[in-house]
Amino acid sequence: MHHVWEGRLKLIKALVDANRRITTREIGLRLNLSNSTVYDHLKGLGLSSKLDVWVPHVLTERNLCRRIDVCDSLLKRHENDQFLKRIITEDKKGHGAKKMNRLKQFQKPIFTKKR
């Protein structure tokens, strides 16, 4: 059984390498597997779907450094302007919007005229 599983992984990897936009449904139809089985195998291969393209789930060193730089920049910005408290979020079910922190209306005018 382990041999069959390894064979499936190789076939799935070959299909994804040939077409990064292939869907789990297309792979399932070609290999006679369910979508969930295909998805589990893709996850086992370390792949995830981003914008309908299968990509490695592990960040490259360059991408990791970029992520750290962006987070650092946002935290420094937050020290001067606590913008994170003004972010509107949705609950887990996507119902409505909730404010993390209510703002006073019209604290500062957006546009001002030179006098």
Coordinates of C-alpha atoms in Angstrom, one line a residue:
M1 CA 0.0 0.0 0.0
H2 CA 2.9 2.4 0.8
H3 CA 4.2 1.8 -2.7
V4 CA 0.8 2.9 -4.2
W5 CA 0.9 6.0 -2.1
E6 CA 4.4 7.0 -3.2
G7 CA 3.3 6.4 -6.8
R8 CA 0.4 8.7 -6.4
L9 CA 2.6 11.4 -4.9
K10 CA 5.0 11.2 -7.9
L11 CA 2.1 11.4 -10.4
I12 CA 0.5 14.4 -8.6
K13 CA 3.9 16.2 -8.3
A14 CA 4.5 15.6 -12.1
L15 CA 1.0 17.0 -12.9
V16 CA 1.6 20.1 -10.8
D17 CA 5.1 20.6 -12.1
A18 CA 3.7 20.5 -15.6
N19 CA 0.9 22.9 -14.8
R20 CA 1.0 25.0 -11.6
R21 CA -2.7 26.1 -12.2
I22 CA -4.1 22.6 -12.3
T23 CA -7.0 22.1 -9.9
T24 CA -7.6 19.3 -7.4
R25 CA -10.6 18.4 -9.4
E26 CA -8.6 17.9 -12.6
I27 CA -6.0 15.9 -10.8
G28 CA -8.7 13.8 -9.1
L29 CA -10.4 13.1 -12.5
R30 CA -7.1 12.0 -14.1
L31 CA -6.0 9.8 -11.2
N32 CA -9.5 8.7 -10.0
L33 CA -9.0 10.3 -6.6
S34 CA -11.3 12.5 -4.5
N35 CA -10.6 16.2 -4.2
S36 CA -9.9 15.8 -0.5
T37 CA -7.3 13.0 -1.1
V38 CA -5.6 15.1 -3.8
Y39 CA -5.5 18.1 -1.5
D40 CA -4.1 16.0 1.3
H41 CA -1.3 14.7 -1.0
L42 CA -0.5 18.2 -2.2
K43 CA -0.3 19.4 1.4
G44 CA 2.0 16.5 2.1
L45 CA 4.2 17.6 -0.8
G46 CA 4.5 21.0 0.9
L47 CA 2.3 22.8 -1.6
S48 CA -0.5 25.3 -1.1
S49 CA -2.7 27.1 -3.5
K50 CA -2.1 30.9 -3.8
L51 CA -4.2 32.8 -6.3
D52 CA -5.0 29.5 -8.1
V53 CA -1.3 28.6 -8.4
W54 CA 0.3 25.7 -6.5
V55 CA 3.4 27.0 -4.8
P56 CA 5.8 25.7 -2.1
H57 CA 4.3 26.4 1.3
V58 CA 7.8 27.0 2.8
L59 CA 9.1 30.6 2.4
T60 CA 12.4 31.2 0.6
E61 CA 15.0 33.0 2.6
R62 CA 14.4 36.1 0.5
N63 CA 10.6 36.0 1.1
L64 CA 11.1 35.4 4.8
C65 CA 13.5 38.4 5.1
R66 CA 10.9 40.6 3.2
R67 CA 8.1 39.5 5.5
I68 CA 10.3 40.4 8.5
D69 CA 11.1 43.8 7.0
V70 CA 7.4 44.6 6.3
C71 CA 6.4 43.6 9.8
D72 CA 9.2 45.7 11.4
S73 CA 8.1 48.6 9.3
L74 CA 4.5 48.3 10.3
L75 CA 5.4 48.0 14.0
K76 CA 7.5 51.1 13.8
R77 CA 4.7 53.0 12.0
H78 CA 2.3 51.8 14.7
E79 CA 4.5 53.5 17.4
N80 CA 3.8 56.9 15.8
D81 CA 0.3 56.3 14.5
Q82 CA -1.7 53.5 16.1
F83 CA -3.4 52.6 12.8
L84 CA -3.8 49.0 13.9
K85 CA -6.6 50.0 16.3
R86 CA -8.6 51.5 13.4
I87 CA -8.6 48.3 11.3
I88 CA -12.0 46.9 10.5
T89 CA -12.3 43.2 10.8
E90 CA -15.0 40.6 10.2
D91 CA -16.0 37.7 12.5
K92 CA -15.1 34.1 11.5
K93 CA -18.4 33.6 9.6
G94 CA -17.9 36.8 7.6
H95 CA -21.0 38.5 9.1
G96 CA -20.8 42.3 9.4
A97 CA -17.9 44.4 10.3
K98 CA -16.6 45.2 13.7
K99 CA -14.3 48.0 14.7
M100 CA -11.4 47.1 17.0
N101 CA -11.5 50.6 18.5
R102 CA -14.0 53.3 17.9
L103 CA -12.6 56.5 16.6
K104 CA -13.8 60.0 17.5
Q105 CA -15.4 61.5 14.4
F106 CA -13.7 64.4 12.7
Q107 CA -10.6 64.4 14.9
K108 CA -8.6 66.0 12.1
P109 CA -9.8 67.5 8.9
I110 CA -8.8 65.5 5.8
F111 CA -8.4 68.5 3.5
T112 CA -7.4 72.0 4.6
K113 CA -7.1 75.2 2.6
K114 CA -4.0 77.3 2.8
R115 CA -4.7 80.7 4.2

